[in-house]
Coordinates of C-alpha atoms in Angstrom, one line a residue:
M1 CA -0.1 0.1 0.0
F2 CA 2.3 2.6 0.8
G3 CA 5.7 1.0 -0.9
K4 CA 4.4 1.7 -4.5
K5 CA 6.6 4.2 -5.1
K6 CA 10.7 3.8 -5.1
Q7 CA 12.3 5.6 -2.3
P8 CA 14.8 8.2 -2.7
P9 CA 18.5 7.0 -1.4
I10 CA 19.6 8.0 1.9
K11 CA 22.7 10.7 0.5
S12 CA 23.1 12.6 3.8
L13 CA 24.2 12.0 7.3
I14 CA 24.2 13.8 10.6
A15 CA 26.3 11.8 12.6
Q16 CA 25.7 10.9 16.3
G17 CA 27.7 13.7 18.3
S18 CA 27.0 16.2 15.7
R19 CA 25.3 19.4 16.4
I20 CA 23.9 21.7 13.7
E21 CA 22.5 25.1 14.4
G22 CA 20.7 26.8 11.6
N23 CA 18.2 25.7 9.0
F24 CA 19.0 22.6 6.8
T25 CA 17.8 21.8 3.1
F26 CA 18.5 18.4 1.7
T27 CA 17.9 16.7 -1.6
D28 CA 16.7 13.0 -1.9
G29 CA 17.1 11.4 1.5
L30 CA 18.6 12.5 5.1
R31 CA 19.3 10.7 8.0
V32 CA 20.0 12.2 11.3
D33 CA 21.7 10.9 14.1
G34 CA 22.7 14.1 16.1
E35 CA 21.3 17.0 16.7
V36 CA 19.7 19.6 14.6
V37 CA 18.5 23.3 16.0
G38 CA 16.7 24.8 13.0
D39 CA 13.9 23.8 10.5
I40 CA 14.9 21.0 8.0
H41 CA 13.5 21.3 4.7
A42 CA 13.6 18.6 1.8
N43 CA 14.0 20.5 -1.4
P44 CA 10.5 20.5 -3.2
Q45 CA 11.6 19.3 -6.4
G46 CA 11.8 15.4 -6.4
A47 CA 10.9 13.0 -3.8
S48 CA 12.3 12.9 -0.6
I49 CA 12.9 10.9 3.0
L50 CA 13.8 12.1 6.4
V51 CA 14.7 9.5 8.9
I52 CA 15.0 11.0 12.7
S53 CA 16.9 8.0 14.7
E54 CA 16.6 7.0 17.9
S55 CA 19.4 9.2 19.2
A56 CA 18.9 11.9 17.5
S57 CA 16.6 15.3 18.3
A58 CA 15.4 18.1 16.0
S59 CA 14.3 21.4 17.2
G60 CA 12.3 23.4 14.3
E61 CA 10.0 22.7 11.6
I62 CA 10.2 19.5 9.2
H63 CA 9.3 19.4 6.0
A64 CA 9.7 16.3 3.8
D65 CA 7.4 13.6 1.3
H66 CA 8.4 10.6 3.5
V67 CA 9.2 11.1 7.2
I68 CA 10.5 8.2 9.4
I69 CA 10.9 9.2 13.5
N70 CA 12.0 7.3 16.5
G71 CA 14.1 10.2 18.1
T72 CA 12.6 13.4 19.5
V73 CA 11.5 16.4 17.7
R74 CA 10.2 19.5 18.7
G75 CA 8.2 21.5 16.5
P76 CA 5.8 20.9 13.7
V77 CA 6.3 17.9 11.3
H78 CA 4.8 18.3 7.9
A79 CA 4.8 14.5 6.1
F80 CA 3.5 15.4 2.5
E81 CA 3.3 11.7 1.7
L82 CA 4.0 9.3 4.6
L83 CA 4.5 9.9 8.3
E84 CA 6.1 6.9 10.0
L85 CA 6.3 7.1 13.9
Q86 CA 8.5 4.5 15.5
P87 CA 8.2 3.1 19.1
K88 CA 10.3 5.6 20.6
A89 CA 9.4 8.6 18.8
R90 CA 8.5 11.8 20.6
I91 CA 6.9 14.6 19.0
E92 CA 6.2 18.3 21.0
G93 CA 4.1 20.1 17.9
D94 CA 1.4 19.6 15.7
V95 CA 1.8 16.7 13.1
H96 CA 0.5 17.3 9.4
Y97 CA 0.6 14.0 7.1
K98 CA -1.0 12.7 4.2
A99 CA -0.6 8.9 5.6
L100 CA 0.2 7.9 9.3
E101 CA 1.8 4.9 10.6
M102 CA 2.2 4.9 14.3
H103 CA 3.9 2.2 16.6
Q104 CA 2.9 1.6 20.0
G105 CA 5.1 3.8 22.3
A106 CA 5.2 6.6 19.9
V107 CA 4.3 9.9 21.7
I108 CA 2.7 13.1 20.1
S109 CA 2.0 16.4 22.2
G110 CA 0.4 18.3 19.7
Q111 CA -2.5 18.0 17.0
L112 CA -3.0 15.9 14.2
R113 CA -3.5 17.6 11.3
P114 CA -4.2 15.4 8.2
M115 CA -3.6 16.7 4.8
G116 CA -6.4 16.1 2.4
E117 CA -8.2 17.2 -0.8
G118 CA -11.5 18.2 0.1
E119 CA -13.0 16.0 2.9
E120 CA -11.7 12.7 1.9
K121 CA -10.3 11.0 5.2
P122 CA -6.5 10.3 5.4
T123 CA -4.9 6.9 5.5
L124 CA -4.2 5.3 8.8
K125 CA -2.5 2.3 9.5
L126 CA -2.0 0.5 12.7
A127 CA 1.4 -0.9 13.0
A128 CA 1.5 -4.5 14.1
N129 CA 3.4 -5.2 17.2
N130 CA 6.1 -7.6 16.2
G131 CA 6.8 -8.7 19.9

């Protein structure tokens, strides 16, 4: 259902122990294992994927097509295609999504705001607990 499009490659990494202060723009894919203090924006031309790992934290707005979070985000999240919240995801801010997959244990302190055309309901998928 969600895997119909080929994901862009992850070409950039903010490594654990690294800290970036300021806004960050990327193309294709970005994995954050460190800390970002500022907005993270995918280049609007082409598909994008952003991974916030368990060890990562981000403070600022996030904008990407496919967003996978297993760390801490303080600020609004805008996932234009799919938002995946892994078990250790912690979000303090409103979440805007077209489709949402949320694992047990993920926490959102903010509002869920579906992006949709007209009055259609967004796609929600309950993640299976694989024990």
